[in-house]
Amino acid sequence: MKVLLVFAHPEQRSLNAALRDVAIKELETQGHEVRVSDLYADSWKPHVDRADFPLLTQDARFIPVAASKDAFAADSLTEDVRAEIEKLLWADILILQFPLWWFSMPAILKGWVDRVFAYGFAYGVGEHSDKRWGDRYGEGTLAGRRAMLIVTAGGWEEHYAARGVNGPIDDLLFPINHGILYYPGYDVLPPFVVYRVDRLDEADFEPIARHLRERMRTLATTPPIPYRQQNGGDYLIPSMQLRPDLGDPGATGVALHVDGGEASRAKRDEVAYG
Ligand SMILES: Cc1cc2nc3c(=O)[nH]c(=O)nc-3n(C[C@H](O)[C@H](O)[C@H](O)COP(=O)(O)O)c2cc1C
């Protein structure tokens, strides 16, 4: 299999870099081909602006969605963005790796998504009708491929549990897993999250590395998060509301969009915390 790892950490001696190297080594040992986009090392340009769209005339108003659509259709996106799109189309599996910064990804990685996930490639794909609302959420350009996150967090695992003060980790990662990865079609695997990392010592590293190696060995077989397919009949069109007979009665929020989401979260917490 071909694996693209997009790495967002500024320091090569960090825990993240050490985990990245463990992952790459295991993947290569398994015979997979690995490519890495090391965003800080590559001085990735993190912001969207007019310079991303060379065909835009100087006096034209810059409308990012329209510029993205036109540039993708005309194959005139900048070389750095085209190279990343080519890697995404090459890879069977995409891994995004980053430290949790302010409950999300570092800005450089968000900027990679903003620039690379172009209109016509990652969104604005497919036709709308009374039966379909475009090709997204389980369908789209990247359907049939897999994606997962490798995340390190300073906070305790309990603090990210269903009733933890930080909010459940699955909810915090939902905009990335569902909104960025599932949206253009990826099957999204459960994330590999390491907690309480700021006080790790040498002895703590090996069990984490062992678990990560195991996750790398099972990339092809791990069941994806069972997000509901948009066009699979679970949602009303065009309101895009979950059908009233699905999900727990009265439930709201992001867990609704996982088939069996509320139950599976409760079960996970029960296993972890009794
Ligand atoms: C700007 C910044 C924001 C952070 N925000 C969070 C956060 O929201 N939640 C959390 O658990 N840890 C947070 N942390 C801690 C980092 O997640 C932690 O230091 C990192 O995962 C350690 O990995 P590293 O040694 O590879 O840098 C933050 C750290 C920084 C520098």
Tab-separated table of N, CA, C and O in Angstrom, residues 2 53 57 72 74 118 136 158 170 177 182 197 209 213:
chain	number	residue	atom	x	y	z
A	2	LYS	N	0.281	2.330	-0.446
A	2	LYS	CA	1.004	3.599	-0.486
A	2	LYS	C	0.443	4.511	0.606
A	2	LYS	O	-0.770	4.712	0.683
A	53	PHE	N	-3.578	31.929	-6.845
A	53	PHE	CA	-4.368	31.831	-8.072
A	53	PHE	C	-3.773	32.738	-9.150
A	53	PHE	O	-4.269	33.847	-9.390
A	57	THR	N	-6.921	38.083	-12.363
A	57	THR	CA	-6.381	39.379	-12.812
A	57	THR	C	-6.317	40.346	-11.638
A	57	THR	O	-7.059	40.217	-10.669
A	72	PHE	N	-8.704	24.967	-10.152
A	72	PHE	CA	-8.637	23.501	-10.226
A	72	PHE	C	-9.077	23.033	-11.611
A	72	PHE	O	-8.430	22.179	-12.225
A	74	ALA	N	-8.920	24.625	-14.383
A	74	ALA	CA	-7.951	25.023	-15.418
A	74	ALA	C	-6.560	24.440	-15.154
A	74	ALA	O	-5.610	24.752	-15.876
A	118	ALA	N	-9.023	21.592	-2.735
A	118	ALA	CA	-9.591	22.584	-3.660
A	118	ALA	C	-11.025	22.229	-4.074
A	118	ALA	O	-11.449	21.066	-4.016
A	136	ARG	N	-20.254	13.744	-1.277
A	136	ARG	CA	-19.502	14.106	-0.076
A	136	ARG	C	-19.944	13.212	1.074
A	136	ARG	O	-20.902	12.474	0.940
A	158	GLU	N	-8.819	11.009	30.810
A	158	GLU	CA	-10.114	11.184	31.493
A	158	GLU	C	-10.725	12.546	31.173
A	158	GLU	O	-11.945	12.704	31.117
A	170	ASP	N	-13.582	12.443	20.656
A	170	ASP	CA	-14.221	12.175	19.350
A	170	ASP	C	-14.985	13.404	18.849
A	170	ASP	O	-15.062	13.646	17.648
A	177	ASN	N	-12.043	14.728	11.452
A	177	ASN	CA	-12.345	13.386	10.949
A	177	ASN	C	-13.537	13.375	9.989
A	177	ASN	O	-13.496	12.718	8.944
A	182	TYR	N	-13.733	12.664	6.052
A	182	TYR	CA	-14.894	11.912	5.533
A	182	TYR	C	-15.559	12.684	4.393
A	182	TYR	O	-16.069	12.099	3.441
A	197	VAL	N	1.257	13.825	27.463
A	197	VAL	CA	2.570	13.562	26.857
A	197	VAL	C	3.681	14.475	27.370
A	197	VAL	O	4.858	14.192	27.153
A	209	ALA	N	5.013	3.351	21.532
A	209	ALA	CA	5.551	2.976	20.214
A	209	ALA	C	5.005	1.614	19.789
A	209	ALA	O	4.653	1.413	18.614
A	213	ARG	N	2.941	0.910	16.445
A	213	ARG	CA	3.339	-0.098	15.441
A	213	ARG	C	2.166	-1.015	15.115
A	213	ARG	O	1.921	-1.342	13.954
